[in-house]
Short mmCIF file of C-alpha atoms in Angstrom, two decimals:
data_model
loop_
_atom_site.label_atom_id
_atom_site.label_comp_id
_atom_site.label_asym_id
_atom_site.label_seq_id
_atom_site.Cartn_x
_atom_site.Cartn_y
_atom_site.Cartn_z
CA MET A 1 305.54 -71.69 119.16
CA ALA A 2 304.23 -70.85 122.59
CA LYS A 3 301.63 -73.05 124.20
CA ILE A 4 298.64 -71.20 125.56
CA ILE A 5 297.15 -72.82 128.66
CA VAL A 6 293.89 -71.57 130.12
CA VAL A 7 293.10 -72.30 133.76
CA THR A 8 289.34 -72.19 134.03
CA SER A 9 286.41 -73.61 136.01
CA GLY A 10 283.11 -71.85 135.54
CA LYS A 11 282.54 -71.67 139.25
CA GLY A 12 284.33 -69.11 141.44
CA GLY A 13 286.48 -69.78 144.47
CA VAL A 14 287.62 -73.24 143.41
CA GLY A 15 291.30 -72.31 143.14
CA LYS A 16 291.91 -71.06 139.60
CA THR A 17 294.29 -68.30 140.55
CA THR A 18 296.12 -70.46 143.12
CA SER A 19 296.45 -73.15 140.45
CA SER A 20 297.57 -70.69 137.76
CA ALA A 21 300.27 -69.39 140.06
CA ALA A 22 301.38 -72.88 141.06
CA LEU A 23 301.34 -74.36 137.53
CA GLY A 24 303.05 -71.31 136.04
CA THR A 25 305.78 -71.40 138.66
CA GLY A 26 306.17 -75.16 138.24
CA ILE A 27 306.56 -74.87 134.46
CA ALA A 28 309.09 -72.04 134.85
CA LEU A 29 311.05 -74.14 137.36
CA LYS A 30 311.43 -76.72 134.60
CA GLY A 31 313.33 -74.13 132.59
CA HIS A 32 310.55 -72.92 130.26
CA LYS A 33 310.05 -69.20 129.89
CA THR A 34 306.54 -68.63 131.21
CA VAL A 35 304.09 -65.76 131.61
CA ILE A 36 300.89 -65.80 133.65
CA ILE A 37 298.17 -63.39 132.51
CA ASP A 38 295.41 -62.30 134.89
CA PHE A 39 292.19 -62.13 132.84
CA ASP A 40 290.11 -61.22 135.88
CA VAL A 41 289.91 -57.55 134.96
CA GLY A 42 288.33 -55.59 137.81
CA LEU A 43 289.01 -58.25 140.45
CA ARG A 44 292.75 -58.47 140.20
CA ASN A 45 294.10 -61.27 142.44
CA LEU A 46 296.99 -62.96 140.73
CA ASP A 47 299.51 -60.31 141.75
CA LEU A 48 298.55 -60.81 145.41
CA ILE A 49 299.07 -64.55 145.25
CA MET A 50 302.35 -64.05 143.41
CA GLY A 51 303.37 -61.43 145.93
CA CYS A 52 304.05 -58.70 143.39
CA GLU A 53 301.12 -56.37 144.01
CA ARG A 54 303.41 -53.50 145.00
CA ARG A 55 305.23 -53.64 141.71
CA VAL A 56 302.18 -53.24 139.44
CA VAL A 57 302.52 -50.06 137.37
CA TYR A 58 300.92 -50.87 134.04
CA ASP A 59 298.46 -53.67 133.39
CA PHE A 60 296.95 -55.91 130.70
CA VAL A 61 294.32 -53.33 129.70
CA ASN A 62 296.97 -50.62 129.32
CA VAL A 63 298.82 -52.86 126.92
CA ILE A 64 295.65 -53.67 124.95
CA ASN A 65 294.89 -49.95 124.69
CA LYS A 66 298.53 -49.30 123.72
CA GLU A 67 299.00 -47.01 126.71
CA ALA A 68 302.04 -49.06 127.70
CA THR A 69 304.34 -51.52 126.02
CA LEU A 70 304.35 -55.16 127.00
CA ASN A 71 307.79 -54.85 128.56
CA GLN A 72 306.59 -52.01 130.78
CA ALA A 73 303.66 -54.06 132.05
CA LEU A 74 305.33 -57.44 132.53
CA ILE A 75 306.53 -58.08 136.08
CA LYS A 76 309.49 -60.37 136.53
CA ASP A 77 309.04 -62.85 139.36
CA LYS A 78 311.72 -62.46 142.01
CA ARG A 79 311.76 -66.07 143.17
CA THR A 80 311.62 -68.01 139.93
CA ASP A 81 313.77 -67.43 136.87
CA GLY A 82 311.99 -67.11 133.55
CA LEU A 83 308.61 -66.36 135.14
CA TYR A 84 306.64 -63.19 134.39
CA ILE A 85 303.25 -61.87 135.42
CA LEU A 86 300.93 -59.68 133.38
CA PRO A 87 298.53 -58.22 135.96
CA ALA A 88 294.90 -57.32 135.38
CA SER A 89 293.54 -53.83 135.76
CA GLN A 90 291.71 -53.12 138.99
CA THR A 91 289.88 -50.06 137.74
CA ARG A 92 288.40 -51.36 134.51
CA ASP A 93 285.86 -54.06 133.71
CA LYS A 94 285.80 -57.02 131.34
CA ASP A 95 284.49 -54.96 128.44
CA ALA A 96 287.98 -53.47 128.21
CA LEU A 97 289.10 -56.81 126.74
CA THR A 98 288.67 -57.07 122.99
CA LEU A 99 289.35 -60.14 120.91
CA GLU A 100 291.72 -58.22 118.62
CA GLY A 101 293.51 -56.63 121.56
CA VAL A 102 293.99 -59.95 123.38
CA ASP A 103 295.09 -61.60 120.14
CA ALA A 104 297.73 -58.93 119.55
CA VAL A 105 299.11 -59.22 123.11
CA LEU A 106 299.22 -63.02 122.94
CA LYS A 107 300.98 -62.91 119.56
CA GLU A 108 303.64 -60.59 120.95
CA LEU A 109 304.09 -62.77 124.05
CA ALA A 110 304.30 -65.92 121.91
CA GLU A 111 307.46 -64.60 120.27
CA GLU A 112 309.28 -64.51 123.58
CA PHE A 113 307.68 -67.13 125.83
CA ASP A 114 307.31 -70.92 125.76
CA TYR A 115 304.18 -71.05 127.88
CA ILE A 116 301.38 -68.54 128.33
CA ILE A 117 299.06 -69.25 131.27
CA CYS A 118 295.70 -67.50 131.12
CA ASP A 119 294.10 -67.20 134.56
CA SER A 120 290.40 -67.09 133.74
CA PRO A 121 287.80 -65.22 135.77
CA ALA A 122 284.81 -67.17 137.11
CA GLY A 123 281.62 -67.41 135.09
CA ILE A 124 281.02 -68.15 131.44
CA GLU A 125 280.71 -64.59 130.19
CA ARG A 126 282.99 -62.33 128.21
CA GLY A 127 286.00 -62.43 130.54
CA ALA A 128 286.04 -66.22 130.74
CA GLN A 129 285.44 -66.58 127.01
CA MET A 130 288.30 -64.18 126.24
CA ALA A 131 290.62 -66.20 128.47
CA LEU A 132 289.82 -69.51 126.76
CA TYR A 133 289.35 -68.33 123.17
CA PHE A 134 292.98 -68.64 122.07
CA ALA A 135 293.90 -71.64 124.25
CA ASP A 136 295.69 -74.78 123.08
CA VAL A 137 295.37 -76.52 126.44
CA ALA A 138 292.74 -76.16 129.16
CA VAL A 139 293.19 -77.02 132.82
CA VAL A 140 289.71 -77.32 134.30
CA VAL A 141 289.84 -76.74 138.04
CA THR A 142 287.08 -78.53 139.93
CA ASN A 143 286.16 -79.02 143.58
CA PRO A 144 284.67 -82.39 144.47
CA GLU A 145 281.12 -81.12 144.87
CA VAL A 146 278.18 -81.24 142.48
CA SER A 147 277.79 -77.57 141.58
CA SER A 148 281.46 -77.15 140.79
CA VAL A 149 281.41 -80.29 138.64
CA ARG A 150 278.32 -79.10 136.79
CA ASP A 151 279.94 -75.72 136.07
CA SER A 152 283.10 -77.42 134.85
CA ASP A 153 280.99 -79.49 132.49
CA ARG A 154 279.46 -76.28 131.18
CA ILE A 155 282.86 -74.66 130.62
CA LEU A 156 284.01 -77.82 128.79
CA GLY A 157 281.07 -77.32 126.43
CA ILE A 158 282.16 -73.73 125.82
CA LEU A 159 285.74 -74.85 125.18
CA GLN A 160 284.35 -77.22 122.57
CA SER A 161 282.18 -74.68 120.82
CA LYS A 162 283.41 -71.14 121.40
CA SER A 163 287.18 -71.36 121.23
CA ARG A 164 289.23 -70.31 118.23
CA ARG A 165 290.18 -73.95 117.63
CA ALA A 166 286.50 -74.91 117.52
CA GLU A 167 285.62 -72.02 115.21
CA ARG A 168 288.43 -72.84 112.82
CA GLY A 169 287.76 -76.58 112.97
CA ASP A 170 291.31 -77.26 114.21
CA ALA A 171 292.20 -80.08 116.60
CA PRO A 172 290.17 -79.53 119.78
CA ILE A 173 291.67 -77.95 122.90
CA GLU A 174 293.53 -80.49 125.02
CA GLU A 175 291.48 -80.82 128.22
CA HIS A 176 292.83 -81.70 131.65
CA LEU A 177 291.08 -82.09 134.95
CA LEU A 178 292.61 -80.69 138.13
CA ILE A 179 290.70 -81.50 141.31
CA THR A 180 291.43 -79.11 144.15
CA ARG A 181 290.46 -78.92 147.84
CA TYR A 182 290.19 -82.70 148.01
CA HIS A 183 289.46 -84.04 151.45
CA PRO A 184 289.94 -87.84 151.62
CA GLU A 185 288.29 -88.08 155.07
CA ARG A 186 285.15 -86.32 153.88
CA VAL A 187 285.06 -88.42 150.73
CA SER A 188 285.16 -91.65 152.71
CA ALA A 189 282.41 -90.25 154.94
CA GLY A 190 280.33 -89.74 151.80
CA GLU A 191 280.22 -85.95 152.21
CA MET A 192 282.22 -85.22 149.09
CA LEU A 193 282.40 -86.65 145.59
CA SER A 194 285.30 -89.02 145.06
CA VAL A 195 287.94 -88.60 142.35
CA GLU A 196 286.26 -91.46 140.46
CA ASP A 197 282.86 -89.75 140.62
CA VAL A 198 284.24 -86.51 139.21
CA GLU A 199 286.22 -88.32 136.51
CA GLU A 200 283.13 -90.29 135.50
CA ILE A 201 280.96 -87.20 135.18
CA LEU A 202 283.47 -85.04 133.33
CA ALA A 203 285.15 -87.80 131.30
CA ILE A 204 288.45 -85.97 130.72
CA PRO A 205 291.97 -87.04 131.76
CA LEU A 206 293.02 -86.19 135.30
CA ILE A 207 296.32 -84.32 135.79
CA GLY A 208 296.19 -83.91 139.51
CA VAL A 209 294.38 -83.97 142.80
CA ILE A 210 295.35 -81.23 145.26
CA PRO A 211 294.46 -82.09 148.84
CA GLU A 212 292.76 -79.49 151.01
CA SER A 213 295.58 -77.99 153.00
CA GLU A 214 296.21 -75.13 155.35
CA SER A 215 299.45 -74.43 153.56
CA VAL A 216 297.50 -73.21 150.50
CA LEU A 217 295.82 -70.42 152.43
CA LYS A 218 299.00 -69.56 154.28
CA ALA A 219 301.03 -69.43 151.07
CA SER A 220 298.37 -67.28 149.35
CA ASN A 221 298.36 -64.80 152.20
CA GLN A 222 302.12 -64.58 152.11
CA GLY A 223 302.15 -64.12 148.36
CA THR A 224 304.09 -67.30 147.64
CA PRO A 225 302.93 -69.85 145.07
CA VAL A 226 302.14 -72.99 147.08
CA ILE A 227 304.19 -75.15 144.74
CA LEU A 228 307.30 -73.66 146.35
CA GLU A 229 306.26 -75.14 149.72
CA THR A 230 308.04 -78.43 149.25
CA GLU A 231 307.05 -79.56 152.73
CA SER A 232 303.33 -79.39 152.04
CA GLU A 233 301.21 -82.07 150.38
CA ALA A 234 299.46 -79.47 148.24
CA GLY A 235 302.80 -78.18 146.97
CA LEU A 236 303.96 -81.71 146.11
CA ALA A 237 300.64 -82.49 144.44
CA TYR A 238 301.01 -79.39 142.24
CA THR A 239 304.56 -80.48 141.32
CA ASP A 240 303.15 -83.84 140.23
CA ALA A 241 300.43 -82.09 138.24
CA VAL A 242 303.03 -79.98 136.38
CA ASP A 243 304.99 -83.13 135.57
CA ARG A 244 301.85 -84.79 134.18
CA LEU A 245 300.99 -81.66 132.21
CA MET A 246 304.44 -81.93 130.61
CA GLY A 247 303.62 -85.51 129.66
CA GLU A 248 305.38 -87.39 132.43
CA GLU A 249 303.84 -90.31 134.31
CA ARG A 250 303.40 -89.80 138.05
CA PRO A 251 301.43 -91.98 140.46
CA MET A 252 298.56 -90.18 142.22
CA ARG A 253 299.33 -89.26 145.83
CA PHE A 254 297.36 -88.06 148.84
CA LEU A 255 294.08 -89.69 147.77
CA ASP A 256 293.65 -91.99 150.76
CA VAL A 257 292.70 -91.28 154.32
CA GLN A 258 295.90 -91.11 156.32
CA ARG A 259 295.93 -93.46 159.26
CA LYS A 260 297.33 -91.73 162.23
CA GLY A 261 300.46 -93.42 163.52
CA PHE A 262 300.65 -94.92 166.96
CA PHE A 263 302.60 -92.04 168.43
CA LYS A 264 300.42 -89.41 166.77
CA ARG A 265 297.35 -91.03 168.29
CA LEU A 266 299.10 -91.30 171.62
CA LEU A 267 300.02 -87.65 171.51
CA GLY A 268 296.57 -86.71 170.21
CA GLY A 269 297.99 -85.25 166.97
CA MET B 1 281.81 -111.85 88.00
CA SER B 2 278.38 -113.19 88.81
CA ASP B 3 277.65 -116.76 87.74
CA ILE B 4 273.99 -116.20 86.91
CA SER B 5 272.57 -114.16 84.08
CA PHE B 6 269.67 -112.71 86.07
CA ARG B 7 268.17 -112.32 89.48
CA LEU B 8 264.54 -112.42 90.49
CA LYS B 9 263.56 -109.83 93.02
CA GLY B 10 260.32 -108.57 94.47
CA SER B 11 259.63 -104.89 94.10
CA VAL B 12 256.90 -102.38 94.88
CA VAL B 13 256.11 -99.64 92.39
CA THR B 14 253.98 -96.56 92.83
CA THR B 15 251.02 -96.71 90.47
CA VAL B 16 247.85 -94.80 89.78
CA LEU B 17 244.62 -96.64 90.41
CA LEU B 18 241.71 -95.59 88.18
CA GLU B 19 238.47 -96.60 89.76
CA ILE B 20 235.66 -96.75 87.21
CA HIS B 21 232.18 -96.17 88.59
CA GLU B 22 230.25 -95.93 85.34
CA PRO B 23 231.66 -96.76 81.93
CA ILE B 24 230.52 -93.52 80.28
CA LEU B 25 233.44 -92.88 78.00
CA ASP B 26 232.83 -89.21 77.26
CA ARG B 27 232.54 -88.25 80.91
CA ILE B 28 235.63 -90.20 81.79
CA ARG B 29 237.51 -88.49 78.99
CA ILE B 30 236.50 -85.00 80.12
CA ASP B 31 237.11 -85.60 83.84
CA LEU B 32 240.39 -87.39 83.35
CA THR B 33 241.72 -84.77 80.92
CA GLN B 34 240.90 -82.12 83.48
CA LYS B 35 242.73 -84.04 86.20
CA ILE B 36 245.78 -84.48 84.05
CA GLU B 37 245.91 -80.80 83.21
CA GLN B 38 246.20 -79.95 86.90
CA VAL B 39 249.37 -81.99 87.40
CA PRO B 40 250.57 -83.12 83.99
CA HIS B 41 254.06 -84.23 85.11
CA PHE B 42 252.51 -86.53 87.63
CA PHE B 43 250.43 -88.46 85.09
CA ASN B 44 252.93 -88.46 82.26
CA GLN B 45 253.78 -92.11 81.45
CA ALA B 46 252.32 -93.11 84.82
CA PRO B 47 251.50 -96.80 85.18
CA VAL B 48 247.76 -97.20 85.66
CA ILE B 49 245.66 -99.99 87.10
CA VAL B 50 242.02 -99.91 86.12
CA ASP B 51 239.79 -100.91 89.01
CA LEU B 52 236.34 -102.20 88.07
CA ALA B 53 235.25 -103.30 91.54
CA LYS B 54 232.70 -100.47 91.84
CA CYS B 55 231.49 -100.59 88.26
CA ARG B 56 228.19 -102.43 87.97
CA THR B 57 228.38 -103.65 84.38
CA ILE B 58 230.98 -103.16 81.74
CA SER B 59 231.48 -104.92 78.43
CA LEU B 60 234.81 -105.93 77.01
CA ASP B 61 234.37 -103.33 74.27
CA GLU B 62 233.76 -100.59 76.80
CA PHE B 63 236.76 -101.69 78.84
CA GLU B 64 239.01 -101.70 75.80
CA MET B 65 237.82 -98.22 74.86
CA ILE B 66 238.75 -97.03 78.32
CA VAL B 67 242.19 -98.62 78.02
CA LYS B 68 242.69 -96.90 74.68
CA LEU B 69 241.54 -93.59 76.17
CA ILE B 70 244.06 -93.87 79.00
CA ARG B 71 246.84 -94.64 76.57
CA ASP B 72 245.84 -91.71 74.37
CA LEU B 73 246.14 -89.48 77.40
CA GLY B 74 249.77 -90.49 77.81
CA MET B 75 249.58 -93.10 80.54
CA SER B 76 250.15 -96.83 80.32
CA VAL B 77 247.72 -99.43 81.58
CA ILE B 78 249.59 -102.20 83.30
CA GLY B 79 246.62 -104.23 84.43
CA TRP B 80 243.12 -104.33 85.76
CA ARG B 81 241.34 -105.79 88.69
CA ALA B 82 237.79 -106.10 89.92
CA LYS B 83 237.85 -107.65 93.38
CA ASN B 84 234.69 -109.84 93.59
CA ASN B 85 232.96 -108.10 90.72
CA LEU B 86 234.52 -110.13 87.89
CA PRO B 87 233.03 -109.45 84.45
CA GLU B 88 232.22 -112.43 82.24
CA TRP B 89 234.96 -111.45 79.75
CA ALA B 90 237.64 -111.67 82.42
CA GLU B 91 239.53 -114.48 80.68
CA ALA B 92 239.28 -112.91 77.23
CA SER B 93 241.02 -109.59 77.99
CA SER B 94 244.53 -109.13 76.71
CA ILE B 95 245.33 -106.83 79.64
CA PRO B 96 246.62 -108.73 82.67
CA GLN B 97 244.22 -109.17 85.55
CA LEU B 98 245.84 -108.28 88.88
CA PRO B 99 245.07 -109.59 92.34
CA ASP B 100 243.49 -107.20 94.78
CA SER B 101 245.85 -105.29 97.02
CA LYS B 102 245.42 -103.23 100.08
CA SER B 103 245.29 -99.76 98.73
CA ARG B 104 245.39 -97.06 101.30
CA ASP B 105 242.97 -94.45 100.20
CA MET B 106 245.01 -91.26 100.19
CA LYS B 107 246.86 -92.15 103.33
CA VAL B 108 250.07 -90.68 102.26
CA SER B 109 252.40 -90.94 105.17
CA SER B 110 255.78 -89.74 104.12
CA VAL B 111 255.65 -88.22 100.71
CA SER B 112 256.65 -84.66 100.19
CA ASP B 113 254.11 -81.97 100.97
CA GLU B 114 253.75 -81.10 97.33
CA VAL B 115 252.55 -84.53 96.32
CA SER B 116 250.18 -84.90 99.23
CA LYS B 117 248.67 -81.55 98.36
CA GLU B 118 248.15 -82.69 94.81
CA VAL B 119 246.51 -85.87 95.94
CA GLY B 120 244.33 -83.87 98.29
CA THR B 121 242.94 -81.63 95.58
CA LYS B 122 242.35 -84.60 93.38
CA ARG B 123 240.27 -86.25 96.00
CA SER B 124 237.98 -83.32 96.68
CA ASP B 125 237.50 -82.70 92.97
CA THR B 126 236.59 -86.23 92.14
CA GLU B 127 233.82 -86.65 94.61
CA GLU B 128 230.96 -86.04 92.16
CA SER B 129 232.63 -87.31 89.05
CA SER B 130 232.57 -90.83 87.75
CA VAL B 131 236.29 -91.28 87.98
CA ILE B 132 238.25 -91.53 91.18
CA VAL B 133 241.92 -91.37 90.84
CA LYS B 134 243.57 -93.21 93.65
CA LYS B 135 247.18 -93.42 94.27
CA ILE B 136 248.80 -96.48 95.73
CA ILE B 137 251.85 -95.32 97.49
CA GLU B 138 254.70 -97.38 98.55
CA GLU B 139 255.61 -96.58 102.12
CA LYS B 140 258.85 -94.88 101.30
CA ARG B 141 260.68 -93.17 104.12
CA VAL B 142 262.94 -90.49 102.84
CA ASN B 143 266.14 -91.55 104.49
CA GLN B 144 267.69 -88.87 106.66
CA PRO B 145 271.28 -89.68 107.48
CA ALA B 146 271.87 -90.03 111.21
CA LYS B 147 273.83 -87.35 113.01
CA VAL B 148 276.80 -88.81 114.86
CA ILE B 149 278.35 -86.96 117.80
CA THR B 150 281.67 -88.36 119.00
CA ARG B 151 282.42 -86.03 121.91
CA PRO B 152 280.47 -85.60 125.14
CA VAL B 153 277.42 -83.35 124.96
CA ARG B 154 278.14 -80.98 127.84
CA SER B 155 275.89 -79.11 130.20
CA GLY B 156 274.24 -76.20 128.41
CA GLN B 157 274.73 -77.68 124.95
CA GLN B 158 271.87 -78.69 122.72
CA VAL B 159 272.08 -81.08 119.77
CA TYR B 160 269.27 -81.61 117.28
CA ALA B 161 269.12 -84.16 114.46
CA GLU B 162 266.52 -84.26 111.70
CA GLY B 163 266.87 -88.02 111.48
CA ASP B 164 268.38 -90.28 114.10
CA LEU B 165 270.91 -89.00 116.59
CA ILE B 166 273.82 -91.13 117.70
CA VAL B 167 276.01 -89.93 120.56
CA LEU B 168 279.12 -92.05 121.01
CA SER B 169 279.91 -90.42 124.33
CA GLN B 170 277.92 -89.20 127.29
CA VAL B 171 275.16 -86.61 127.54
CA SER B 172 275.89 -84.56 130.66
CA ALA B 173 273.36 -83.30 133.17
CA GLY B 174 272.03 -79.99 131.89
CA ALA B 175 272.54 -80.94 128.23
CA GLU B 176 269.73 -81.59 125.78
CA VAL B 177 269.61 -83.94 122.80
CA LEU B 178 266.70 -83.87 120.36
CA ALA B 179 265.87 -85.86 117.24
CA ASP B 180 263.00 -86.34 114.82
CA GLY B 181 263.92 -90.01 114.89
CA ASN B 182 265.59 -92.27 117.43
CA ILE B 183 268.28 -91.29 119.90
CA HIS B 184 271.17 -93.60 120.72
CA VAL B 185 273.57 -92.70 123.52
CA TYR B 186 276.56 -95.00 123.88
CA GLY B 187 277.47 -93.55 127.23
CA ALA B 188 275.62 -92.27 130.25
CA LEU B 189 272.49 -90.28 129.50
CA ARG B 190 272.35 -87.73 132.32
CA GLY B 191 270.70 -84.81 130.57
CA ARG B 192 267.46 -84.55 128.63
CA ALA B 193 266.63 -86.68 125.60
CA LEU B 194 263.67 -85.94 123.34
CA ALA B 195 263.04 -88.37 120.47
CA GLY B 196 260.35 -88.07 117.80
CA VAL B 197 260.05 -84.34 118.40
CA ARG B 198 257.99 -83.94 115.23
CA GLY B 199 255.51 -86.49 116.42
CA ASP B 200 257.00 -89.82 115.41
CA GLU B 201 255.50 -92.18 117.98
CA GLN B 202 257.68 -95.03 116.77
CA ALA B 203 260.85 -93.24 117.83
CA ARG B 204 262.82 -94.72 120.70
CA ILE B 205 265.64 -93.74 122.99
CA PHE B 206 268.47 -96.15 123.68
CA CYS B 207 271.22 -95.53 126.17
CA LYS B 208 274.03 -97.33 127.89
CA SER B 209 273.27 -95.96 131.32
CA LEU B 210 269.94 -94.32 132.03
CA GLU B 211 270.44 -91.43 134.46
CA ALA B 212 268.36 -88.88 132.56
CA GLU B 213 266.73 -85.74 133.88
CA LEU B 214 263.95 -86.14 131.35
CA VAL B 215 263.07 -88.45 128.48
CA SER B 216 260.38 -87.72 125.92
CA ILE B 217 258.95 -89.46 122.87
CA ALA B 218 256.60 -87.55 120.59
CA GLY B 219 255.81 -85.15 123.42
CA ASN B 220 255.13 -87.78 126.10
CA PHE B 221 257.69 -87.27 128.79
CA MET B 222 258.92 -88.78 132.01
CA LEU B 223 261.06 -87.11 134.66
CA SER B 224 264.02 -88.47 136.53
CA ASP B 225 261.90 -89.14 139.66
CA SER B 226 259.70 -91.68 137.89
CA LEU B 227 262.63 -93.11 135.96
CA GLN B 228 264.47 -93.94 139.15
CA ASN B 229 261.79 -96.41 140.15
CA ASN B 230 262.28 -98.23 136.87
CA VAL B 231 265.57 -99.01 135.25
CA TRP B 232 268.26 -96.73 136.65
CA LYS B 233 271.96 -96.56 135.78
CA GLU B 234 271.52 -99.49 133.43
CA SER B 235 271.28 -100.00 129.70
CA ALA B 236 267.75 -99.19 128.71
CA GLN B 237 265.40 -98.34 125.90
CA ILE B 238 262.42 -96.06 126.13
CA MET B 239 259.48 -96.42 123.77
CA LEU B 240 255.91 -95.27 123.47
CA VAL B 241 253.24 -97.92 123.99
CA ASP B 242 249.60 -96.75 123.90
CA ASP B 243 250.55 -93.17 124.78
CA ASN B 244 252.56 -94.34 127.76
CA LEU B 245 256.30 -94.31 128.00
CA GLU B 246 257.75 -97.69 128.68
CA VAL B 247 261.27 -98.17 130.00
CA ALA B 248 262.81 -101.55 129.42
CA PRO B 249 266.27 -102.84 130.28
CA LEU B 250 268.42 -103.82 127.35
#
């Protein structure tokens, strides 16, 4: 039985799509057959970050409307074995998603895949609710600032009340916190909430803290999931997060202000 | 197995108090019959206390006639009383004399609407008649089971309980918890908490860490700004004292 993971946040621009791409790639690298679905119909981004925008022929909405088969719409990732992308439609809006249609697509995918990652759009409306409705696991992406934390809290409430698991009275969705764009220097200067602050407010288990890093932007622009950048802290932090999501214990890294070494200071680095 | 054959316990029973103003048997009969016809199920087999405190003179014969009349009408006299107006035959009566109690004249606090309506009509009807039917009511709170919430109440969520509300987790900023009774939050209270929303001024709010946006008891509220000068980020209770909210550390 496939596990459906929704990557959601409430607030926009916090790194949902970057995280979906990174987590999906990380899970596939562990040998699980994985598909990432872009639920952001009308503002398609996932294919850009995955670097497959030129290969999009059919999309998620085409499959829902039975204008294409799933196999026609799925894009096989060139870098990672066992990873597929189901892109969103650029020309339609979120009303094109129906609960029955999404259910049918997910059921078909579940027969073939181990993990289904749903990249949620921002907001708490239809698109976001569609993305989380069928989820078994939720990764709540949060930036360490008050409005992002508040929105994450709101989306946690929706996960609790408006998901299929909630409606059926099944075991609640497994919730995980992923803090992105973390800046230890700004936290110690008191300009940003600390990991502890965010954990205290949201009260859900933490699966990772991704440090703010130039490599994220660079990787996005090049269409490479940042998790493949094994030299970058952000990439390593995503690898840790995937391990924790799979139930492994990993110590938290990159949370402290890095003291510049003697030579770095000397060279003004 | 218990090692005693009985137990003595105190108990309070709801009874009807029949206040006799003038011992005119025929009038009492007519008025009382009329009353009973209005709500027969209420008076059927009801225990009655005859109150003679406002009756100027009454003979033992007259009293016994009244007792017989009440019994004929299907109620049972369980005693009489007369406050400071003891008749001379007080010792001779076979009906037990009862000590005076504090009867609350129609102050029915938490009986169902139906009963209070009945009592209300009785009162207005009896004003000119010689018989006043009073009802001594045991303060009986209909027990509403508390609502228990085990998961955090998140921003944008609202929880309402008809009795007490117990939240075993936190109440996030932007969330709202309401209860007719008390509110207990065994976590941080960061959202809004409104206790006694139907006007219960005795309701209180208890929380493990007071960081609320707003607290309210029976419509009297306090905002986060004023709370911060009091007890903040500590265990606290909030109660209503003389129409003012009081915040006390726990």
